[in-house]
CSV table of C-alpha atoms in Angstrom, one decimal:
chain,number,residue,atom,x,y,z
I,145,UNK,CA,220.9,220.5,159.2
I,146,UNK,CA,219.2,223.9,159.4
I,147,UNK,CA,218.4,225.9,156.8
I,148,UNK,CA,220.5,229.1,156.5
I,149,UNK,CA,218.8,232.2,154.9
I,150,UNK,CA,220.4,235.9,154.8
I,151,UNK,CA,219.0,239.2,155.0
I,152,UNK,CA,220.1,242.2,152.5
I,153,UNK,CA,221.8,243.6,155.5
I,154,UNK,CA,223.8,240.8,156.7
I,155,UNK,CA,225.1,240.8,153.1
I,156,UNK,CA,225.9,244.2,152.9
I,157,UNK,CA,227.9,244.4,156.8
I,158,UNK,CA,229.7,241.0,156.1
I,159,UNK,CA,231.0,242.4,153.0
I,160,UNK,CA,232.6,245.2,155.1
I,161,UNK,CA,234.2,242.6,157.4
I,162,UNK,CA,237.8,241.7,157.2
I,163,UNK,CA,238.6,238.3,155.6
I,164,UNK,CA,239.9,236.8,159.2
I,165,UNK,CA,236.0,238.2,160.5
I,166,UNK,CA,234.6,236.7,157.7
I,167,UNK,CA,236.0,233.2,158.2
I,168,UNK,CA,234.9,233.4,162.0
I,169,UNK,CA,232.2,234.4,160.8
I,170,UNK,CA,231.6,231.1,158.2
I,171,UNK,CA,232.8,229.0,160.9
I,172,UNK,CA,229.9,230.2,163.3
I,173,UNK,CA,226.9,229.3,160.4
I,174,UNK,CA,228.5,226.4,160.4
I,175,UNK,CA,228.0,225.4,163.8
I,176,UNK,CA,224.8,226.6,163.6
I,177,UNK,CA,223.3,225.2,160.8
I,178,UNK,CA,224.8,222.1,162.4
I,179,UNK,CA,223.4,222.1,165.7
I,180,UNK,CA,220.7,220.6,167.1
I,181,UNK,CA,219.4,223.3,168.6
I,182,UNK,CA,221.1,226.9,167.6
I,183,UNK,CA,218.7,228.4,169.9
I,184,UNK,CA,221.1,227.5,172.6
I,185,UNK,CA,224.2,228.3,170.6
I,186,UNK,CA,223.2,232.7,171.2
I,187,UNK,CA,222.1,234.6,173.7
I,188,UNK,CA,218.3,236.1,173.8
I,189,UNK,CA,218.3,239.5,173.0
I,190,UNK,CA,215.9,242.6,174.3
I,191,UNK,CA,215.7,246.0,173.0
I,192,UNK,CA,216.4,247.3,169.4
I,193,UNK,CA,216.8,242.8,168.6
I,194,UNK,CA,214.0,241.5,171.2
I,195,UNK,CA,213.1,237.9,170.2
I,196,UNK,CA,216.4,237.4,168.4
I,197,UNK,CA,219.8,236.2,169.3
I,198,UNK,CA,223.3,237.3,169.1
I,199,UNK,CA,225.9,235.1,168.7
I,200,UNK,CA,229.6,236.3,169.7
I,201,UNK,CA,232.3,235.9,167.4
I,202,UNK,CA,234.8,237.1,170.2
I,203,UNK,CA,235.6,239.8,172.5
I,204,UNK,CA,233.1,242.7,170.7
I,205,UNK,CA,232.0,240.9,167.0
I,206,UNK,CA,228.5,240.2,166.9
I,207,UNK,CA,226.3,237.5,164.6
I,208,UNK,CA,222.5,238.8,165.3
I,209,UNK,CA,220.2,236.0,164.1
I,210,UNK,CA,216.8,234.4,164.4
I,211,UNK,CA,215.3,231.0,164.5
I,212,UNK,CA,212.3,230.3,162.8
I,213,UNK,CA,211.9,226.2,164.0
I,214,UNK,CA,208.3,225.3,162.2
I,215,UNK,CA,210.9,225.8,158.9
I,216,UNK,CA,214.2,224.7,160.5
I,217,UNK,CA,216.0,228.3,159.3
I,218,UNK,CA,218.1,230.1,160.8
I,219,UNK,CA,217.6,233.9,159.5
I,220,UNK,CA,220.8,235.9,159.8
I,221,UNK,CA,220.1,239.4,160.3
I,222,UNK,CA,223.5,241.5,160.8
I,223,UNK,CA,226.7,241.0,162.1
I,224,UNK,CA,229.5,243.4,162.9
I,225,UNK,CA,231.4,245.0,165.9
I,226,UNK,CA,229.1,245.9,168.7
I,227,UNK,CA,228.4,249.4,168.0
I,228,UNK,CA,227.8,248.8,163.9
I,229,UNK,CA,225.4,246.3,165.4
I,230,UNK,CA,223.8,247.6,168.7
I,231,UNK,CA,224.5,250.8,167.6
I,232,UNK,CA,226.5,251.9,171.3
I,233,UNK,CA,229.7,250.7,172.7
């Protein structure tokens, strides 16, 4: 099982999330942290997130994370609605 560490701003937009995003949003570290390879779980971001991955927690949610594999962690960055996140629609 992967290691799961959180940044100060993942803390601070999950917070702001409502309690039905917030269980999506426990359910999808879950299956992370449980996968053999979360790398394939998100897609591979460019731009503002280059090098990390976004994992969709449906239709416009977002979980922004990043693998670190020497370590086995998974480094959660931010997560939110896609313009909180990416800021853009």
């Amino acid at each position: 099982m992967w290691q799961i560490e959180r940044t100060r701003l993942f803390a601070t937009s999950y917070r702001k999330l409502s309690s039905e995003l917030q269980k999506k949003t426990d359910d999808a570290i879950l299956t992370l942290a449980k996968s053999e390879s979360p790398t394939d779980l998100g897609i591979l971001k460019k731009g503002k997130f280059k090098g990390y991955l976004a994992y969709e927690l449906g239709r416009s949610y977002r979980l922004i994370y990043k693998v670190i594999n020497q370590q086995k962690i998974i480094l959660l960055i931010v997560v939110g609605d896609h313009k909180s996140v990416y800021g853009k629609d």
